[in-house]
CSV table of C-alpha atoms and ligand atoms in Angstrom, one decimal:
chain,number,residue,atom,x,y,z
Q,12,MET,CA,75.8,120.8,92.0
Q,13,LEU,CA,78.5,119.3,93.2
Q,14,SER,CA,81.9,118.8,92.1
Q,15,VAL,CA,83.8,115.9,91.9
Q,16,ASP,CA,86.3,116.3,94.6
Q,17,GLU,CA,83.1,117.4,96.8
Q,18,ALA,CA,81.0,114.5,96.1
Q,19,VAL,CA,84.3,111.7,96.7
Q,20,GLN,CA,84.7,113.9,100.1
Q,21,HIS,CA,80.7,113.1,100.8
Q,22,VAL,CA,81.3,109.3,100.2
Q,23,LEU,CA,84.6,108.6,102.1
Q,24,LYS,CA,82.5,110.7,104.9
Q,25,HIS,CA,80.3,108.0,105.4
Q,26,ALA,CA,82.5,105.0,104.1
Q,27,ARG,CA,84.2,103.6,107.2
Q,28,ALA,CA,86.2,100.1,107.7
Q,29,GLY,CA,84.4,97.1,108.6
Q,30,ALA,CA,85.3,95.3,112.2
Q,31,ALA,CA,87.9,92.8,112.2
Q,32,VAL,CA,87.2,89.2,111.9
Q,33,MET,CA,89.7,86.0,112.5
Q,34,CYS,CA,90.4,84.9,108.7
Q,35,PRO,CA,92.1,81.4,107.6
Q,36,LEU,CA,96.0,82.4,106.1
Q,37,ARG,CA,95.4,81.5,103.2
Q,38,GLU,CA,91.8,83.6,102.8
Q,39,ALA,CA,93.8,86.6,103.6
Q,40,LEU,CA,94.9,87.8,100.4
Q,41,GLY,CA,94.3,91.4,99.5
Q,42,LEU,CA,93.0,92.0,103.0
Q,43,VAL,CA,93.8,94.6,105.8
Q,44,LEU,CA,95.8,93.0,108.3
Q,45,ALA,CA,93.6,94.8,111.5
Q,46,GLU,CA,96.8,94.0,114.0
Q,47,ASP,CA,100.4,94.2,114.9
Q,48,VAL,CA,102.1,91.0,114.3
Q,49,ALA,CA,105.1,89.5,116.2
Q,50,ALA,CA,107.2,86.9,115.6
Q,51,ASP,CA,106.7,83.8,118.0
Q,52,ILE,CA,110.0,82.2,117.0
Q,53,ASP,CA,113.6,83.3,116.2
Q,54,SER,CA,114.5,83.1,112.1
Q,55,PRO,CA,116.6,81.7,111.5
Q,56,PRO,CA,116.0,79.3,114.7
Q,57,TYR,CA,119.5,78.0,114.8
Q,58,ASP,CA,122.6,79.3,113.3
Q,59,LYS,CA,122.2,77.5,109.6
Q,60,SER,CA,124.3,77.1,106.5
Q,61,VAL,CA,123.1,78.6,103.7
Q,62,VAL,CA,124.6,76.5,101.3
Q,63,ASP,CA,125.4,72.7,100.5
Q,64,GLY,CA,129.3,72.1,101.9
Q,65,TYR,CA,131.1,71.6,104.5
Q,66,ALA,CA,131.2,72.8,108.0
Q,67,VAL,CA,134.8,74.0,109.3
Q,68,ILE,CA,136.7,76.1,112.0
Q,69,ALA,CA,137.9,78.7,110.0
Q,70,ALA,CA,140.8,79.8,111.8
Q,71,GLU,CA,142.3,75.9,112.0
Q,72,VAL,CA,142.1,75.3,107.8
Q,73,ALA,CA,143.9,76.9,105.3
Q,74,GLU,CA,143.5,76.6,101.7
Q,75,GLN,CA,144.3,73.2,100.3
Q,76,ALA,CA,143.4,71.5,103.8
Q,77,GLU,CA,142.8,68.0,103.8
Q,78,LEU,CA,140.0,67.3,106.7
Q,79,THR,CA,138.1,63.5,107.9
Q,80,VAL,CA,133.9,64.0,107.6
Q,81,ILE,CA,132.8,63.2,110.7
Q,82,GLU,CA,129.1,63.4,110.6
Q,83,GLU,CA,126.7,64.0,107.4
Q,84,ILE,CA,123.6,66.8,108.8
Q,85,ALA,CA,120.4,67.0,106.3
Q,86,ALA,CA,118.3,69.8,107.1
Q,87,GLY,CA,115.7,68.7,109.6
Q,88,ALA,CA,118.7,67.1,111.4
Q,89,ILE,CA,120.3,67.5,114.6
Q,90,PRO,CA,124.2,67.5,114.4
Q,91,LEU,CA,125.7,65.7,117.1
Q,92,GLU,CA,129.1,65.7,116.7
Q,93,ARG,CA,131.9,68.9,118.0
Q,94,VAL,CA,134.2,69.6,115.0
Q,95,VAL,CA,137.6,70.4,116.0
Q,96,ALA,CA,140.9,70.8,114.0
Q,97,GLY,CA,141.2,68.4,111.1
Q,98,THR,CA,137.5,67.4,111.1
Q,99,ALA,CA,135.0,68.6,108.8
Q,100,THR,CA,131.0,68.4,108.8
Q,101,ARG,CA,129.1,67.8,105.4
Q,102,ILE,CA,125.9,70.2,105.9
Q,103,MET,CA,123.2,70.6,103.5
Q,104,THR,CA,121.9,74.1,102.6
Q,105,GLY,CA,118.9,75.3,106.2
Q,106,ALA,CA,121.0,72.5,108.4
Q,107,PRO,CA,122.4,73.7,111.9
Q,108,ILE,CA,125.7,74.2,112.2
Q,109,PRO,CA,127.4,71.9,114.0
Q,110,SER,CA,129.3,73.0,117.6
Q,111,GLY,CA,133.0,73.8,116.9
Q,112,ALA,CA,132.4,75.2,113.9
Q,113,ASP,CA,132.9,78.6,112.4
Q,114,ALA,CA,132.3,79.0,108.9
Q,115,VAL,CA,131.1,76.4,105.6
Q,116,ILE,CA,133.0,76.0,102.5
Q,117,MET,CA,130.4,75.3,99.6
Q,118,VAL,CA,130.4,72.0,98.5
Q,119,GLU,CA,131.4,73.6,94.4
Q,120,GLN,CA,135.4,74.3,96.2
Q,121,THR,CA,135.9,71.1,97.3
Q,122,GLU,CA,136.9,67.9,96.5
Q,123,SER,CA,136.0,64.5,98.0
Q,124,LEU,CA,138.5,62.4,98.7
Q,125,GLU,CA,138.2,58.6,99.9
Q,126,GLY,CA,138.6,57.3,103.7
Q,127,GLY,CA,137.3,57.0,106.9
Q,128,PRO,CA,133.6,55.6,107.6
Q,129,LEU,CA,132.8,59.5,105.8
Q,130,GLY,CA,135.1,60.1,103.7
Q,131,ARG,CA,137.8,63.1,103.5
Q,132,VAL,CA,137.5,66.4,101.9
Q,133,ARG,CA,140.2,68.8,99.8
Q,134,LEU,CA,139.2,72.4,100.0
Q,135,ASP,CA,140.1,74.2,97.2
Q,136,GLY,CA,138.7,78.0,98.4
Q,137,ALA,CA,139.3,80.5,101.3
Q,138,VAL,CA,137.5,80.1,104.2
Q,139,LYS,CA,136.8,83.2,106.5
Q,140,ALA,CA,135.0,83.3,110.2
Q,141,GLY,CA,131.0,83.1,109.8
Q,142,GLN,CA,131.0,82.4,105.9
Q,143,ASN,CA,128.3,80.9,104.6
Q,144,ILE,CA,126.4,80.6,108.2
Q,145,MET,CA,123.1,82.5,108.8
Q,146,ARG,CA,123.0,83.6,112.3
Q,147,ARG,CA,119.7,82.3,115.0
Q,148,ALA,CA,117.3,85.5,114.9
Q,149,ALA,CA,119.2,87.5,112.3
Q,150,SER,CA,115.6,87.8,109.8
Q,151,MET,CA,113.8,88.1,112.9
Q,152,ALA,CA,113.9,87.7,116.8
Q,153,ARG,CA,111.2,86.7,119.0
Q,154,GLY,CA,108.8,89.3,120.2
Q,155,GLN,CA,109.6,91.9,117.2
Q,156,LYS,CA,106.6,93.3,115.5
Q,157,VAL,CA,107.3,91.7,111.6
Q,158,LEU,CA,104.2,93.5,110.7
Q,159,PRO,CA,102.7,96.5,111.5
Q,160,ALA,CA,98.2,97.0,111.5
Q,161,GLY,CA,97.1,98.3,108.6
Q,162,ARG,CA,99.2,96.6,106.2
Q,163,MET,CA,97.8,94.8,102.8
Q,164,LEU,CA,98.6,90.9,102.9
Q,165,SER,CA,100.5,90.1,99.1
Q,166,PRO,CA,101.8,87.1,98.7
Q,167,ILE,CA,105.0,88.0,100.7
Q,168,GLU,CA,103.1,89.2,103.8
Q,169,ILE,CA,100.8,85.8,103.7
Q,170,GLY,CA,104.4,83.7,103.6
Q,171,LEU,CA,106.1,85.9,106.5
Q,172,LEU,CA,102.9,85.2,108.5
Q,173,ALA,CA,103.1,81.8,108.0
Q,174,GLU,CA,106.4,82.1,108.9
Q,175,VAL,CA,105.6,83.3,112.3
Q,176,GLY,CA,103.1,80.8,112.4
Q,177,GLN,CA,99.3,83.1,112.2
Q,178,ALA,CA,97.5,80.3,110.7
Q,179,GLN,CA,94.5,82.5,111.8
Q,180,LEU,CA,95.2,86.3,111.9
Q,181,ARG,CA,93.3,89.7,112.6
Q,182,ALA,CA,92.0,91.3,109.4
Q,183,ILE,CA,89.4,93.6,108.0
Q,184,PRO,CA,87.1,91.4,106.3
Q,185,ARG,CA,86.0,91.7,102.5
Q,186,PRO,CA,83.4,93.9,101.9
Q,187,THR,CA,80.6,92.6,100.0
Q,188,VAL,CA,78.7,94.7,97.4
Q,189,ALA,CA,75.3,93.9,95.9
Q,190,VAL,CA,75.1,94.7,91.8
Q,191,LEU,CA,71.4,95.4,90.7
Q,192,VAL,CA,70.9,96.9,87.2
Q,193,THR,CA,67.5,98.0,86.0
Q,194,GLY,CA,65.9,98.3,82.7
Q,195,ASN,CA,63.3,97.1,80.4
Q,196,GLU,CA,65.2,96.8,77.3
Q,197,LEU,CA,67.7,94.6,79.5
Q,198,VAL,CA,68.9,90.7,78.2
Q,199,LYS,CA,71.3,88.6,79.7
Q,200,ALA,CA,74.7,88.7,78.1
Q,201,SER,CA,74.1,84.7,76.8
Q,202,GLN,CA,70.7,86.5,75.1
Q,203,SER,CA,70.5,87.5,71.3
Q,204,PRO,CA,68.6,90.9,71.8
Q,205,GLY,CA,65.3,91.1,70.6
Q,206,PRO,CA,63.5,94.3,69.0
Q,207,GLY,CA,64.2,97.1,71.3
Q,208,GLN,CA,66.8,95.6,73.7
Q,209,ILE,CA,70.3,95.1,74.5
Q,210,ARG,CA,72.5,93.1,76.6
Q,211,ASN,CA,73.3,93.9,79.9
Q,212,SER,CA,76.9,95.0,79.8
Q,213,ASN,CA,76.9,96.8,83.3
Q,214,GLY,CA,76.3,94.0,85.2
Q,215,PRO,CA,78.9,91.7,84.7
Q,216,MET,CA,81.5,95.0,84.1
Q,217,LEU,CA,80.6,96.4,87.9
Q,218,ALA,CA,80.4,93.1,89.7
Q,219,ALA,CA,84.2,92.3,87.7
Q,220,ALA,CA,84.9,96.1,89.1
Q,221,ALA,CA,83.5,95.9,92.5
Q,222,GLU,CA,85.2,92.2,92.9
Q,223,ALA,CA,88.6,93.8,91.3
Q,224,ALA,CA,88.9,96.6,93.7
Q,225,GLY,CA,88.3,94.2,96.5
Q,226,ALA,CA,84.7,92.9,97.3
Q,227,THR,CA,83.1,89.9,97.7
Q,228,VAL,CA,80.4,91.0,95.0
Q,229,VAL,CA,76.3,89.1,95.0
Q,230,GLU,CA,74.6,89.9,91.3
Q,231,LEU,CA,70.8,89.9,92.0
Q,232,GLY,CA,70.4,90.2,88.1
Q,233,ILE,CA,68.1,92.6,86.2
Q,234,GLY,CA,65.8,94.6,87.3
Q,235,ARG,CA,62.2,95.5,85.7
Q,236,ASP,CA,61.3,99.2,85.5
Q,237,ASN,CA,58.7,98.8,87.9
Q,238,ARG,CA,58.6,99.7,91.9
Q,239,ALA,CA,57.5,96.7,93.3
Q,240,GLU,CA,60.2,94.6,91.3
Q,241,LEU,CA,63.1,97.4,92.3
Q,242,GLY,CA,61.5,97.7,96.1
Q,243,GLU,CA,61.9,94.0,96.5
Q,244,LEU,CA,65.3,93.6,95.1
Q,245,VAL,CA,67.0,97.0,96.8
Q,246,GLY,CA,65.7,95.2,99.8
Q,247,GLU,CA,67.5,92.2,99.1
Q,248,GLY,CA,70.5,94.0,98.3
Q,249,LEU,CA,70.9,96.4,101.6
Q,250,LYS,CA,71.8,93.2,102.9
Q,251,ALA,CA,75.3,93.9,101.6
Q,252,ASP,CA,77.8,96.7,102.9
Q,253,MET,CA,77.2,98.4,100.0
Q,254,LEU,CA,74.4,98.1,97.2
Q,255,ILE,CA,75.4,99.1,93.4
Q,256,VAL,CA,72.1,100.2,91.0
Q,257,SER,CA,73.0,100.5,87.4
Q,258,GLY,CA,70.3,102.5,85.8
Q,259,GLY,CA,67.3,104.7,86.6
Q,260,VAL,CA,68.6,107.6,88.2
Q,261,SER,CA,68.3,110.1,85.6
Q,262,ALA,CA,64.8,112.2,84.4
Q,263,GLY,CA,63.1,110.1,82.6
Q,264,ARG,CA,59.6,108.6,83.5
Q,265,TYR,CA,60.8,105.2,84.0
Q,266,ASP,CA,64.0,106.7,86.2
Q,267,LEU,CA,62.5,105.1,89.7
Q,268,VAL,CA,65.8,103.8,91.6
Q,269,PRO,CA,66.1,107.4,93.5
Q,270,GLU,CA,62.5,107.2,94.3
Q,271,VAL,CA,62.5,103.4,95.0
Q,272,LEU,CA,65.9,103.8,97.3
Q,273,GLN,CA,64.0,106.7,99.7
Q,274,GLN,CA,61.0,104.4,100.3
Q,275,SER,CA,63.4,101.6,100.9
Q,276,GLY,CA,65.0,103.7,103.9
Q,277,VAL,CA,67.9,104.7,101.4
Q,278,ARG,CA,68.7,108.6,102.8
Q,279,GLN,CA,70.3,110.7,99.6
Q,280,VAL,CA,73.3,112.2,100.3
Q,281,PHE,CA,73.6,113.6,96.4
Q,282,HIS,CA,72.0,113.3,93.3
Q,283,LYS,CA,74.0,114.6,90.1
Q,284,VAL,CA,77.8,115.5,90.5
Q,285,HIS,CA,79.1,118.2,87.9
Q,286,LEU,CA,81.1,115.9,85.3
Q,287,LYS,CA,80.6,114.3,82.1
Q,288,PRO,CA,80.0,111.3,81.6
Q,289,GLY,CA,78.1,110.5,84.8
Q,290,LYS,CA,76.0,113.7,85.9
Q,291,PRO,CA,72.9,111.9,87.4
Q,292,VAL,CA,75.5,109.4,89.7
Q,293,TRP,CA,73.1,109.5,93.2
Q,294,PHE,CA,74.3,108.0,96.5
Q,295,GLY,CA,72.8,107.8,99.7
Q,296,THR,CA,73.3,105.8,103.0
Q,297,LYS,CA,71.3,103.4,105.2
Q,298,ALA,CA,71.9,103.0,109.0
Q,299,GLY,CA,72.4,99.3,109.0
Q,300,ALA,CA,72.3,97.4,112.9
Q,301,ALA,CA,76.4,97.5,113.4
Q,302,ASP,CA,77.4,100.1,110.8
Q,303,GLU,CA,76.0,102.4,107.4
Q,304,LYS,CA,74.9,100.9,104.3
Q,305,LEU,CA,76.3,102.8,101.5
Q,306,VAL,CA,74.0,102.8,98.1
Q,307,PHE,CA,75.5,104.0,94.8
Q,308,GLY,CA,72.9,105.0,91.9
Q,309,LEU,CA,75.3,104.6,88.6
Q,310,PRO,CA,74.2,105.9,85.6
Q,311,GLY,CA,72.7,103.0,82.9
Q,312,ASN,CA,75.1,104.4,79.9
Q,313,PRO,CA,78.2,101.5,80.6
Q,314,VAL,CA,81.0,104.5,80.5
Q,315,SER,CA,78.6,106.8,82.7
Q,316,SER,CA,78.5,103.7,85.0
Q,317,LEU,CA,82.2,102.9,84.9
Q,318,VAL,CA,83.7,106.4,85.2
Q,319,CYS,CA,81.2,106.7,88.0
Q,320,PHE,CA,82.6,103.6,89.8
Q,321,GLU,CA,86.4,104.4,89.1
Q,322,LEU,CA,85.6,108.2,90.7
Q,323,PHE,CA,83.4,107.1,93.8
Q,324,VAL,CA,82.7,103.8,94.4
Q,325,ARG,CA,86.1,102.2,94.1
Q,326,PRO,CA,87.7,104.8,96.7
Q,327,ALA,CA,84.2,103.5,98.9
Q,328,ILE,CA,85.0,100.3,98.4
Q,329,GLY,CA,88.7,100.2,99.7
Q,330,ARG,CA,87.9,102.2,102.5
Q,331,LEU,CA,85.6,99.7,103.6
Q,332,ALA,CA,87.9,97.1,103.5
Q,333,GLY,CA,90.5,99.1,105.4
Q,334,ARG,CA,92.8,100.5,102.7
Q,335,GLY,CA,94.3,103.6,102.3
Q,336,ASP,CA,93.8,105.5,99.5
Q,337,THR,CA,92.6,103.7,96.5
Q,338,ALA,CA,91.8,106.8,94.1
Q,339,LEU,CA,92.5,106.2,90.7
Q,340,SER,CA,96.3,107.5,90.1
Q,341,GLU,CA,96.9,111.1,88.8
Q,342,LEU,CA,99.7,112.1,86.6
Q,343,GLU,CA,100.2,114.9,84.2
Q,344,ALA,CA,100.9,113.9,80.7
Q,345,ARG,CA,101.1,116.0,77.3
Q,346,LEU,CA,98.6,116.0,74.3
Q,347,THR,CA,99.8,113.8,71.6
Q,348,ILE,CA,97.0,115.5,69.0
Q,349,ASP,CA,95.2,118.7,68.8
Q,350,HIS,CA,91.5,118.2,70.8
Q,351,VAL,CA,88.6,120.2,70.9
Q,352,SER,CA,86.4,119.9,74.2
Q,353,ARG,CA,82.9,121.0,74.6
Q,354,GLY,CA,81.5,119.7,77.4
Q,355,ASP,CA,79.7,122.4,79.5
Q,356,ARG,CA,80.9,120.0,82.8
Q,357,PRO,CA,84.8,118.7,83.3
Q,358,THR,CA,84.5,115.7,81.4
Q,359,TYR,CA,86.4,112.2,81.8
Q,360,HIS,CA,87.5,111.3,78.3
Q,361,PRO,CA,89.0,107.6,77.2
Q,362,ALA,CA,92.6,108.2,76.0
Q,363,ARG,CA,95.5,106.4,75.7
Q,364,LEU,CA,98.4,107.0,77.6
Q,365,THR,CA,101.8,106.4,76.7
Q,366,SER,CA,105.4,106.8,77.9
Q,367,ASP,CA,107.7,108.0,75.4
Q,368,HIS,CA,111.3,108.0,77.1
Q,369,GLY,CA,110.0,108.8,80.3
Q,370,GLN,CA,107.4,112.1,79.4
Q,371,GLN,CA,103.9,111.0,79.5
Q,372,ARG,CA,102.1,111.4,76.6
Q,373,VAL,CA,98.5,111.0,75.9
Q,374,GLU,CA,95.5,110.5,73.2
Q,375,PRO,CA,92.4,111.2,73.4
Q,376,LEU,CA,90.7,108.6,72.0
Q,377,ARG,CA,87.7,109.1,69.2
Q,378,TRP,CA,85.2,108.1,71.6
Q,379,GLN,CA,81.3,108.3,70.3
Q,380,GLY,CA,80.1,109.3,73.6
Q,381,SER,CA,78.7,107.1,77.3
Q,382,GLY,CA,77.2,104.5,75.4
Q,383,ASP,CA,80.7,103.7,73.3
Q,384,LEU,CA,82.0,101.1,75.2
Q,385,ARG,CA,84.1,99.5,73.0
Q,386,THR,CA,86.4,102.9,72.4
Q,387,LEU,CA,86.6,102.5,75.9
Q,388,ALA,CA,87.8,99.1,75.9
Q,389,GLU,CA,91.4,100.9,73.8
Q,390,ALA,CA,91.4,103.6,76.9
Q,391,ASN,CA,93.9,102.6,79.8
Q,392,SER,CA,93.2,106.8,81.3
Q,393,LEU,CA,90.8,109.1,81.6
Q,394,ALA,CA,92.0,112.7,80.1
Q,395,CYS,CA,90.7,115.6,82.1
Q,396,PHE,CA,89.3,118.5,80.1
Q,397,PRO,CA,87.8,121.8,82.1
Q,398,PRO,CA,84.2,122.4,81.3
Q,399,GLY,CA,83.7,125.3,77.9
Q,400,GLU,CA,84.7,125.0,74.8
Q,401,ARG,CA,88.3,125.1,74.3
Q,402,ALA,CA,90.9,123.8,71.7
Q,403,PHE,CA,93.8,122.3,73.0
Q,404,ARG,CA,96.7,122.3,71.1
Q,405,ALA,CA,99.5,119.1,71.1
Q,406,GLY,CA,102.0,119.3,73.5
Q,407,GLU,CA,99.3,121.0,76.1
Q,408,ALA,CA,100.1,119.0,79.7
Q,409,ILE,CA,96.7,118.2,80.4
Q,410,ARG,CA,95.1,115.9,84.0
Q,411,VAL,CA,94.8,111.9,83.6
Q,412,LEU,CA,93.7,109.6,85.6
Q,413,ARG,CA,95.2,106.1,84.7
Q,414,LEU,CA,92.8,103.3,84.7
Q,415,PRO,CA,93.3,100.0,86.1
Q,416,ARG,CA,94.4,97.8,83.4
Q,417,ALA,CA,97.1,95.4,82.4
Q,418,ASP,CA,98.5,97.5,79.7
V,26,LIG,P1,69.4,104.7,82.0
V,26,LIG,O1,70.0,105.7,82.6
V,26,LIG,O2,68.5,103.8,82.4
V,26,LIG,O3,68.4,106.1,81.2
V,26,LIG,O4,70.2,104.2,80.8
V,26,LIG,C1,70.8,104.9,80.2
V,26,LIG,C2,71.4,104.3,78.9
V,26,LIG,O5,71.8,103.1,79.6
V,26,LIG,C3,70.5,103.5,77.8
V,26,LIG,O6,70.6,103.4,77.1
V,26,LIG,C4,70.1,102.3,78.6
V,26,LIG,O7,69.5,101.2,77.5
V,26,LIG,C5,71.4,101.6,78.9
V,26,LIG,N1,72.0,100.7,79.6
V,26,LIG,C6,71.2,100.6,81.0
V,26,LIG,N2,71.6,100.0,81.9
V,26,LIG,C7,72.4,99.3,80.9
V,26,LIG,C8,73.1,98.3,81.0
V,26,LIG,N3,72.8,97.0,82.5
V,26,LIG,N4,74.0,97.4,80.3
V,26,LIG,C9,74.3,98.3,79.1
V,26,LIG,N5,73.7,99.4,78.6
V,26,LIG,C10,72.6,99.4,79.5
V,27,LIG,MG1,66.9,102.6,82.1
């Protein structure tokens, strides 16, 4: 049976970034830029004042100087008058520096006086050449590369792209991910389960996980455990870049998913991985018109589904979206309590990671197994225990994967 690392390598071998498309700026958050972007302007486009104040000639004024105001320039206006000895221009933040002036004294260090059409001003602070002026192109010069291809676009990059006029840009599109859950026992979250029924928690969970990982999700709903219905839904799901199927991949009589997938032309890459929970996980691919479709069959137990999503699906979505490493972050932490692990496979145990004066500590939670989503909701990490029965002592360092959670 494949190890987790081997299985991840198989998945990544098949996961290639989608082809770049033109994308409106406001839809680009979280996407990866597909080409270098250069500035189409100098920024700032002119020497500008960074404060509200008075533009003056530094060498011509001493502290306490009194100057005649010859002009007032708001942001967006263009100065017409030249500042000469004995004069100053009232200037607002962001406005261009008038010719002649080489410094701005902030309004808080001045006092307005009567006299002349625009008044006079007394300076209350020292003035140095260049003070409070941001020079033309100080931030970036026209033609200069400001963002490299491959950069993931956060709100800051969105702002910078707007500044350089990229209302449309080339980016790797969000991959589309179809989610299909299977099981005769499943009812919707809005329904009360009857005898023998349970609510479908995996559908909403996996759809949300895929969306949080950067995908556009298509939910195919609940498929019943029969070949015809599953075959039809799988056909629908194969229109997306990736299909995630939940349930039906184990060894039961009604675990029809591997068979149905293969009948739909999906070639199996692996079935079963040496891990707990999540051993029955299935992965295959189908050649599409432009690229390969990736198909995951995740075990139906919610914790297994989530663990397999985090280990195998998340990195694949990251690759399709053109991002680098999107695997869970891994660290070492010391156990806060004794813990006996008796899995026959490497075990990913729901746990709480805390930081105590910079020391990472981890508490494996009392967990009832792969159907216990309630305990997983208390966890912020997965504690990794090697296979075999072993008593771990409080204080021992173990490997931990941090789950992407707010806390
Ligand atoms: P399966 O992988 O289909 O054999 O399902 C394994 C276990 O997970 C069974 O107890 C199922 O009832 C449960 N299960 C399957 N699908 C879901 C789902 N979408 N939501 C919650 N539990 C599920
Ligand atoms: Mg089932």
